[in-house]
Amino acid sequence: MKTEETILEINLTALEKNIHYLKNRLKPTTLFLAVVKASSYGNNSVTIASHLQKKGLVNYFAVAYTSEGIALRKAEVTLPILVLHPQPINFGDIVKYNLEPTLYSQRIAKLFLGYAEKQQLADYPVHLKCNTGLNRLGFDLSEIEEVLTLLKNNTTVKVKTAYSHLAASEDMNEKEFTENQINTFIAFQEKINTIFTHKVLYHQCNTSGILNYPHAQFDMVRCGIGMYGFANDTKLQQYLTPIMTLKSVISQLHTLQIGDSLGYNRGYIANHITKTATIPVGHADGINRIYGKGKGFVFINGKKAPIIGNVCMDMILVDVTEVPCQEGDEVIVFDKNHTAETLAEAVGTISYELITSMAHRIKRIYLED
């Protein structure tokens, strides 16, 4: 679909196919949790979650913040929603909107138990975060028994799952470290299983964990970047399709003479006669200044055009001296062929950072084959 403005095209059919591929690598009994935090990695969490729920493709959702879960509930998303990083100030809204908090520290556990008792809750679902080496959030193995003692005979809450997070599952040079994380999580499971009579579900694998450590899928897996089309592995990328295409147009063409400058702070000085194109997308849209000065690029009529000068708030300027084009022509910033991962790697960052930076002001268009 040819565009006449800056848009994000989001292919829901590709999303479904990515999930089918990932689920085909799992045991039939393994549950699938879709990570829809950060606006579903820039795609719009309400639309993505609603579509996945309608299609019956997933069992659970996860968000980072309570506000993200509330937005889903207000959009009539009814599947269970795990809040990965709740704060005490959010406990009231968590219960009001039937969200499921992670207990990741002694402080959070004690505060939520106190809140649950005050509100006279019964078997309210909670999740335990186990720290196996990422050292970001979670109980250490040495302290899990203390929180389990708190929970053992408490009828206000019920531990639904316990989970951990792999730190380097995409890097096979860190296989020993990852296997140690998996073994540590198994040790957590052994301790937890001695406390509760009901079945606690366990999950540790992210996208790269699904692909590289199938023996660690346990009861459920959490998938984020893979759903959106990135495998974190060049050998496996062929099986996944990036669902997001960022398109724009050429607003105006200019010709610089030798010595002419371009953009803020004269970020580019022409050393040859240079034809340039101005494109309406900038750092306010997620194309940060780091992509300027020849590091980033776009594609116009199938040809690569480097971003020159400094990225502006609402515009980028590209060198089209060798690119046949005219005003109004379509511009591909990234798509399934020229991926966000390739563009991000050109400036030393990762696809996650680029796609989650896409501004809400960019019009999103949802496609189904």
CSV table of C-alpha atoms in Angstrom, one decimal:
chain,number,residue,atom,x,y,z
A,1,MET,CA,0.0,0.0,0.0
A,2,LYS,CA,1.6,3.3,-1.2
A,3,THR,CA,1.6,6.0,1.4
A,4,GLU,CA,1.4,9.8,1.2
A,5,GLU,CA,2.5,10.4,4.8
A,6,THR,CA,4.5,8.8,7.6
A,7,ILE,CA,2.7,5.7,8.7
A,8,LEU,CA,3.4,2.4,10.5
A,9,GLU,CA,1.9,-0.6,8.8
A,10,ILE,CA,1.4,-3.5,11.2
A,11,ASN,CA,0.8,-6.9,9.6
A,12,LEU,CA,-1.4,-8.9,11.9
A,13,THR,CA,-1.2,-12.0,9.7
A,14,ALA,CA,2.6,-12.0,10.1
A,15,LEU,CA,2.1,-11.7,13.9
A,16,GLU,CA,-0.1,-14.8,13.8
A,17,LYS,CA,2.4,-16.8,11.7
A,18,ASN,CA,5.2,-15.8,14.0
A,19,ILE,CA,3.3,-17.1,17.0
A,20,HIS,CA,2.4,-20.4,15.2
A,21,TYR,CA,6.0,-20.9,14.4
A,22,LEU,CA,7.1,-20.4,18.0
A,23,LYS,CA,4.3,-22.5,19.4
A,24,ASN,CA,5.2,-25.3,17.1
A,25,ARG,CA,8.6,-25.5,18.9
A,26,LEU,CA,6.8,-26.1,22.2
A,27,LYS,CA,5.2,-29.2,23.8
A,28,PRO,CA,1.4,-29.2,23.2
A,29,THR,CA,0.9,-28.6,26.9
A,30,THR,CA,3.1,-25.6,27.3
A,31,LEU,CA,1.2,-22.4,27.8
A,32,PHE,CA,2.1,-19.2,25.8
A,33,LEU,CA,2.3,-15.8,27.4
A,34,ALA,CA,2.4,-12.8,25.1
A,35,VAL,CA,4.4,-9.9,26.3
A,36,VAL,CA,2.5,-6.7,25.3
A,37,LYS,CA,4.4,-4.1,27.4
A,38,ALA,CA,5.7,-0.9,25.9
A,39,SER,CA,2.7,-0.6,23.6
A,40,SER,CA,3.4,-4.1,22.3
A,41,TYR,CA,6.9,-3.1,21.4
A,42,GLY,CA,5.6,-0.1,19.6
A,43,ASN,CA,2.7,-1.7,17.8
A,44,ASN,CA,-0.2,-0.7,20.1
A,45,SER,CA,-0.9,-3.1,23.0
A,46,VAL,CA,-4.7,-2.8,22.9
A,47,THR,CA,-4.9,-3.7,19.2
A,48,ILE,CA,-2.4,-6.5,19.5
A,49,ALA,CA,-3.8,-8.0,22.7
A,50,SER,CA,-7.4,-7.8,21.4
A,51,HIS,CA,-6.5,-9.5,18.2
A,52,LEU,CA,-4.6,-12.3,19.9
A,53,GLN,CA,-7.4,-12.9,22.4
A,54,LYS,CA,-10.0,-12.9,19.5
A,55,LYS,CA,-7.9,-15.5,17.6
A,56,GLY,CA,-7.4,-17.6,20.7
A,57,LEU,CA,-3.6,-17.7,20.1
A,58,VAL,CA,-2.3,-17.1,23.6
A,59,ASN,CA,-3.0,-18.0,27.3
A,60,TYR,CA,-1.7,-15.0,29.1
A,61,PHE,CA,-0.5,-11.5,28.7
A,62,ALA,CA,2.3,-9.6,30.5
A,63,VAL,CA,2.8,-5.9,30.9
A,64,ALA,CA,5.5,-4.0,32.8
A,65,TYR,CA,3.3,-1.4,34.5
A,66,THR,CA,-0.1,-1.4,36.0
A,67,SER,CA,-1.3,1.4,33.7
A,68,GLU,CA,-0.7,-0.8,30.7
A,69,GLY,CA,-2.8,-3.5,32.2
A,70,ILE,CA,-5.6,-1.1,33.0
A,71,ALA,CA,-5.7,0.0,29.3
A,72,LEU,CA,-6.2,-3.6,28.2
A,73,ARG,CA,-9.0,-4.2,30.7
A,74,LYS,CA,-10.7,-1.0,29.6
A,75,ALA,CA,-10.5,-2.4,26.0
A,76,GLU,CA,-12.3,-5.6,27.2
A,77,VAL,CA,-9.2,-7.8,27.2
A,78,THR,CA,-10.3,-10.6,29.7
A,79,LEU,CA,-7.3,-13.0,29.6
A,80,PRO,CA,-5.1,-13.1,32.7
A,81,ILE,CA,-2.6,-10.2,32.8
A,82,LEU,CA,0.7,-10.4,34.7
A,83,VAL,CA,2.1,-7.1,35.9
A,84,LEU,CA,5.9,-7.6,35.8
A,85,HIS,CA,6.9,-4.5,37.9
A,86,PRO,CA,4.1,-3.3,40.1
A,87,GLN,CA,4.5,-0.6,42.8
A,88,PRO,CA,2.7,-0.4,46.1
A,89,ILE,CA,0.8,2.8,45.0
A,90,ASN,CA,-0.8,0.6,42.3
A,91,PHE,CA,-2.2,-2.2,44.5
A,92,GLY,CA,-5.7,-0.7,44.6
A,93,ASP,CA,-5.9,-0.5,40.8
A,94,ILE,CA,-4.4,-3.9,40.4
A,95,VAL,CA,-7.2,-5.5,42.4
A,96,LYS,CA,-9.9,-3.2,40.9
A,97,TYR,CA,-8.9,-4.3,37.4
A,98,ASN,CA,-8.2,-7.9,38.2
A,99,LEU,CA,-4.5,-7.7,37.3
A,100,GLU,CA,-2.0,-10.1,38.7
A,101,PRO,CA,1.1,-8.6,40.5
A,102,THR,CA,4.6,-9.9,40.7
A,103,LEU,CA,6.0,-10.2,44.2
A,104,TYR,CA,9.7,-9.6,43.6
A,105,SER,CA,11.1,-8.5,47.0
A,106,GLN,CA,10.4,-9.0,50.7
A,107,ARG,CA,9.1,-5.4,50.8
A,108,ILE,CA,6.6,-5.8,48.0
A,109,ALA,CA,5.5,-9.2,49.3
A,110,LYS,CA,4.8,-7.9,52.8
A,111,LEU,CA,3.1,-4.8,51.5
A,112,PHE,CA,0.8,-6.7,49.2
A,113,LEU,CA,0.0,-9.3,51.8
A,114,GLY,CA,-0.9,-6.5,54.2
A,115,TYR,CA,-3.1,-4.9,51.5
A,116,ALA,CA,-4.7,-8.2,50.7
A,117,GLU,CA,-5.5,-8.9,54.4
A,118,LYS,CA,-6.9,-5.4,54.8
A,119,GLN,CA,-9.2,-5.8,51.8
A,120,GLN,CA,-10.1,-9.3,52.9
A,121,LEU,CA,-9.1,-10.9,49.6
A,122,ALA,CA,-9.3,-14.6,49.0
A,123,ASP,CA,-6.8,-16.6,46.9
A,124,TYR,CA,-5.9,-13.5,44.9
A,125,PRO,CA,-3.5,-14.6,42.1
A,126,VAL,CA,0.2,-13.5,42.6
A,127,HIS,CA,3.4,-14.4,40.9
A,128,LEU,CA,6.9,-14.9,42.4
A,129,LYS,CA,9.9,-13.5,40.6
A,130,CYS,CA,13.1,-15.6,41.1
A,131,ASN,CA,16.5,-14.1,40.5
A,132,THR,CA,18.7,-16.6,38.8
A,133,GLY,CA,21.5,-14.2,37.6
A,134,LEU,CA,20.0,-11.3,35.8
A,135,ASN,CA,20.2,-9.4,39.2
A,136,ARG,CA,17.5,-6.9,38.3
A,137,LEU,CA,14.4,-8.0,40.2
A,138,GLY,CA,13.5,-11.0,42.2
A,139,PHE,CA,14.2,-13.1,45.3
A,140,ASP,CA,17.6,-14.8,45.6
A,141,LEU,CA,17.6,-18.5,46.2
A,142,SER,CA,18.9,-17.9,49.7
A,143,GLU,CA,15.9,-15.8,50.7
A,144,ILE,CA,13.0,-17.6,48.9
A,145,GLU,CA,12.2,-19.7,52.0
A,146,GLU,CA,11.4,-16.5,54.0
A,147,VAL,CA,8.8,-15.3,51.6
A,148,LEU,CA,7.4,-18.9,51.2
A,149,THR,CA,6.9,-19.0,54.9
A,150,LEU,CA,4.9,-15.8,54.7
A,151,LEU,CA,2.8,-17.2,51.9
A,152,LYS,CA,2.4,-20.8,53.1
A,153,ASN,CA,-0.7,-20.4,55.3
A,154,ASN,CA,-2.0,-17.1,53.9
A,155,THR,CA,-5.4,-17.5,52.4
A,156,THR,CA,-5.7,-14.0,51.0
A,157,VAL,CA,-3.4,-14.7,48.0
A,158,LYS,CA,-2.5,-17.8,45.9
A,159,VAL,CA,0.8,-18.2,44.1
A,160,LYS,CA,-0.2,-18.8,40.5
A,161,THR,CA,3.2,-18.9,38.8
A,162,ALA,CA,6.9,-18.5,39.7
A,163,TYR,CA,9.2,-17.3,37.0
A,164,SER,CA,12.7,-16.1,36.2
A,165,HIS,CA,14.4,-14.3,33.3
A,166,LEU,CA,17.3,-15.5,31.2
A,167,ALA,CA,20.0,-12.9,30.8
A,168,ALA,CA,21.8,-14.0,27.6
A,169,SER,CA,19.7,-16.8,26.0
A,170,GLU,CA,20.4,-15.4,22.5
A,171,ASP,CA,24.2,-15.6,23.0
A,172,MET,CA,25.5,-19.2,22.7
A,173,ASN,CA,28.9,-18.0,24.0
A,174,GLU,CA,27.0,-17.7,27.3
A,175,LYS,CA,25.6,-21.2,27.2
A,176,GLU,CA,27.2,-22.3,30.5
A,177,PHE,CA,25.9,-19.2,32.2
A,178,THR,CA,22.4,-19.8,30.8
A,179,GLU,CA,22.4,-23.5,31.8
A,180,ASN,CA,23.4,-22.4,35.3
A,181,GLN,CA,20.4,-20.0,35.4
A,182,ILE,CA,18.1,-22.9,34.3
A,183,ASN,CA,19.5,-25.2,37.0
A,184,THR,CA,19.1,-22.5,39.6
A,185,PHE,CA,15.5,-22.0,38.6
A,186,ILE,CA,15.0,-25.7,39.0
A,187,ALA,CA,16.3,-25.4,42.5
A,188,PHE,CA,13.8,-22.7,43.2
A,189,GLN,CA,11.0,-25.0,41.9
A,190,GLU,CA,12.1,-27.7,44.3
A,191,LYS,CA,11.8,-25.4,47.2
A,192,ILE,CA,8.4,-24.0,46.1
A,193,ASN,CA,7.0,-27.4,45.5
A,194,THR,CA,7.6,-28.4,49.1
A,195,ILE,CA,5.4,-25.5,50.3
A,196,PHE,CA,2.2,-25.5,48.2
A,197,THR,CA,-0.3,-28.3,47.6
A,198,HIS,CA,-1.7,-26.7,44.5
A,199,LYS,CA,0.2,-26.8,41.1
A,200,VAL,CA,2.4,-23.7,40.6
A,201,LEU,CA,3.2,-22.9,37.0
A,202,TYR,CA,6.8,-22.2,36.1
A,203,HIS,CA,8.2,-20.1,33.3
A,204,GLN,CA,11.7,-18.8,32.4
A,205,CYS,CA,12.1,-18.8,28.6
A,206,ASN,CA,11.9,-15.7,26.5
A,207,THR,CA,12.0,-15.8,22.7
A,208,SER,CA,15.6,-16.8,22.5
A,209,GLY,CA,15.0,-19.3,25.3
A,210,ILE,CA,12.2,-20.9,23.2
A,211,LEU,CA,14.6,-21.2,20.3
A,212,ASN,CA,17.8,-22.2,22.0
A,213,TYR,CA,16.8,-24.0,25.3
A,214,PRO,CA,13.7,-26.1,24.6
A,215,HIS,CA,14.4,-28.2,27.7
A,216,ALA,CA,13.7,-25.2,29.8
A,217,GLN,CA,10.2,-24.4,28.6
A,218,PHE,CA,8.6,-25.8,31.8
A,219,ASP,CA,4.9,-25.0,32.1
A,220,MET,CA,4.8,-21.7,30.1
A,221,VAL,CA,7.0,-19.4,28.0
A,222,ARG,CA,7.0,-15.6,27.7
A,223,CYS,CA,7.4,-14.3,24.2
A,224,GLY,CA,7.9,-10.7,23.2
A,225,ILE,CA,10.3,-9.8,20.4
A,226,GLY,CA,9.7,-13.1,18.5
A,227,MET,CA,6.0,-12.4,18.1
A,228,TYR,CA,6.9,-9.1,16.4
A,229,GLY,CA,9.2,-10.9,14.0
A,230,PHE,CA,12.8,-10.9,15.4
A,231,ALA,CA,14.6,-14.1,16.2
A,232,ASN,CA,17.9,-12.6,17.7
A,233,ASP,CA,19.6,-15.2,15.5
A,234,THR,CA,20.5,-14.9,11.9
A,235,LYS,CA,20.0,-18.6,11.3
A,236,LEU,CA,16.5,-18.6,12.6
A,237,GLN,CA,15.4,-15.2,11.3
A,238,GLN,CA,14.1,-16.7,8.1
A,239,TYR,CA,11.3,-18.3,10.0
A,240,LEU,CA,10.0,-15.1,11.5
A,241,THR,CA,8.7,-12.0,9.7
A,242,PRO,CA,8.9,-8.5,11.2
A,243,ILE,CA,5.4,-7.2,11.4
A,244,MET,CA,6.1,-3.5,11.4
A,245,THR,CA,6.9,-1.3,8.3
A,246,LEU,CA,7.7,2.4,8.8
A,247,LYS,CA,7.0,4.3,5.7
A,248,SER,CA,7.2,8.0,4.7
A,249,VAL,CA,7.5,10.2,1.7
A,250,ILE,CA,9.8,12.8,0.1
A,251,SER,CA,8.4,16.2,1.0
A,252,GLN,CA,11.0,18.2,-0.9
A,253,LEU,CA,14.2,17.9,-2.9
A,254,HIS,CA,17.2,20.2,-2.7
A,255,THR,CA,20.5,20.5,-4.5
A,256,LEU,CA,23.5,21.6,-2.5
A,257,GLN,CA,26.5,23.2,-4.1
A,258,ILE,CA,30.0,22.5,-2.8
A,259,GLY,CA,30.4,24.3,0.5
A,260,ASP,CA,26.7,24.5,1.2
A,261,SER,CA,25.6,23.2,4.6
A,262,LEU,CA,22.6,21.2,5.7
A,263,GLY,CA,20.3,21.3,8.7
A,264,TYR,CA,20.9,22.3,12.3
A,265,ASN,CA,24.5,23.2,13.4
A,266,ARG,CA,25.5,22.7,9.7
A,267,GLY,CA,25.7,19.0,10.4
A,268,TYR,CA,26.6,18.3,6.8
A,269,ILE,CA,28.9,20.3,4.5
A,270,ALA,CA,28.7,19.3,0.8
A,271,ASN,CA,32.1,18.4,-0.7
A,272,HIS,CA,30.4,17.6,-4.0
A,273,ILE,CA,27.1,18.7,-5.7
A,274,THR,CA,24.6,16.8,-3.5
A,275,LYS,CA,20.9,16.1,-4.1
A,276,THR,CA,19.0,15.8,-0.9
A,277,ALA,CA,15.5,14.7,0.2
A,278,THR,CA,13.6,16.0,3.2
A,279,ILE,CA,11.4,13.3,4.8
A,280,PRO,CA,8.8,13.9,7.5
A,281,VAL,CA,10.0,11.7,10.3
A,282,GLY,CA,12.4,12.7,13.1
A,283,HIS,CA,13.6,12.2,16.6
A,284,ALA,CA,10.1,13.0,18.0
A,285,ASP,CA,9.0,9.9,16.1
A,286,GLY,CA,11.7,7.6,17.4
A,287,ILE,CA,14.4,8.1,14.8
A,288,ASN,CA,17.0,9.4,17.3
A,289,ARG,CA,19.8,11.8,16.5
A,290,ILE,CA,22.2,8.9,16.6
A,291,TYR,CA,21.0,7.9,13.2
A,292,GLY,CA,22.2,11.1,11.6
A,293,LYS,CA,25.5,12.0,10.0
A,294,GLY,CA,25.7,9.1,7.7
A,295,LYS,CA,25.1,6.3,10.2
A,296,GLY,CA,21.4,5.6,9.4
A,297,PHE,CA,19.7,5.1,6.1
A,298,VAL,CA,16.4,4.7,4.3
A,299,PHE,CA,15.4,3.0,1.1
A,300,ILE,CA,13.8,4.9,-1.8
A,301,ASN,CA,12.8,3.1,-5.0
A,302,GLY,CA,14.9,0.2,-3.9
A,303,LYS,CA,18.1,2.1,-3.3
A,304,LYS,CA,19.8,2.9,-0.1
A,305,ALA,CA,20.0,6.6,0.9
A,306,PRO,CA,22.1,7.7,3.9
A,307,ILE,CA,20.7,10.1,6.5
A,308,ILE,CA,23.0,13.1,6.5
A,309,GLY,CA,23.3,16.1,8.8
A,310,ASN,CA,21.6,16.0,12.2
A,311,VAL,CA,18.2,14.4,12.6
A,312,CYS,CA,15.6,17.1,13.3
A,313,MET,CA,12.6,16.8,15.6
A,314,ASP,CA,10.2,16.2,12.7
A,315,MET,CA,12.4,15.5,9.7
A,316,ILE,CA,15.4,13.6,8.4
A,317,LEU,CA,17.5,14.7,5.4
A,318,VAL,CA,19.0,12.0,3.1
A,319,ASP,CA,21.5,12.0,0.3
A,320,VAL,CA,19.7,10.9,-2.9
A,321,THR,CA,22.4,12.0,-5.4
A,322,GLU,CA,22.6,8.5,-6.8
A,323,VAL,CA,18.9,7.7,-6.2
A,324,PRO,CA,16.4,8.4,-9.0
A,325,CYS,CA,13.4,10.0,-7.2
A,326,GLN,CA,11.0,12.8,-7.1
A,327,GLU,CA,8.9,14.7,-4.5
A,328,GLY,CA,6.0,12.5,-3.3
A,329,ASP,CA,7.9,9.2,-3.7
A,330,GLU,CA,7.6,6.6,-1.0
A,331,VAL,CA,10.4,6.1,1.6
A,332,ILE,CA,11.0,2.8,3.5
A,333,VAL,CA,12.6,3.4,6.8
A,334,PHE,CA,12.4,-0.2,7.7
A,335,ASP,CA,10.3,-3.2,6.7
A,336,LYS,CA,10.5,-7.0,6.6
A,337,ASN,CA,13.3,-6.8,4.0
A,338,HIS,CA,15.2,-3.8,5.4
A,339,THR,CA,14.6,-4.6,9.0
A,340,ALA,CA,14.6,-2.4,12.1
A,341,GLU,CA,17.3,-4.7,13.4
A,342,THR,CA,19.6,-3.9,10.5
A,343,LEU,CA,19.0,-0.2,10.9
A,344,ALA,CA,19.6,-0.4,14.7
A,345,GLU,CA,22.8,-2.4,14.3
A,346,ALA,CA,24.2,0.3,12.0
A,347,VAL,CA,24.3,2.7,15.0
A,348,GLY,CA,25.2,0.2,17.7
A,349,THR,CA,21.9,-0.4,19.3
A,350,ILE,CA,19.2,-3.1,19.1
A,351,SER,CA,15.9,-3.5,17.4
A,352,TYR,CA,14.0,-3.4,20.7
A,353,GLU,CA,15.1,0.2,21.3
A,354,LEU,CA,14.2,1.3,17.8
A,355,ILE,CA,10.7,-0.2,17.5
A,356,THR,CA,9.6,0.7,21.0
A,357,SER,CA,10.6,4.3,20.3
A,358,MET,CA,7.9,4.7,17.6
A,359,ALA,CA,5.9,7.7,18.6
A,360,HIS,CA,2.1,7.5,19.2
A,361,ARG,CA,1.6,10.4,16.7
A,362,ILE,CA,2.6,8.1,13.8
A,363,LYS,CA,-0.6,6.8,12.2
A,364,ARG,CA,-0.8,3.0,12.6
A,365,ILE,CA,-2.5,0.9,9.9
A,366,TYR,CA,-3.3,-2.7,10.6
A,367,LEU,CA,-3.2,-5.2,7.8
A,368,GLU,CA,-4.4,-8.8,7.4
A,369,ASP,CA,-3.5,-10.9,4.4
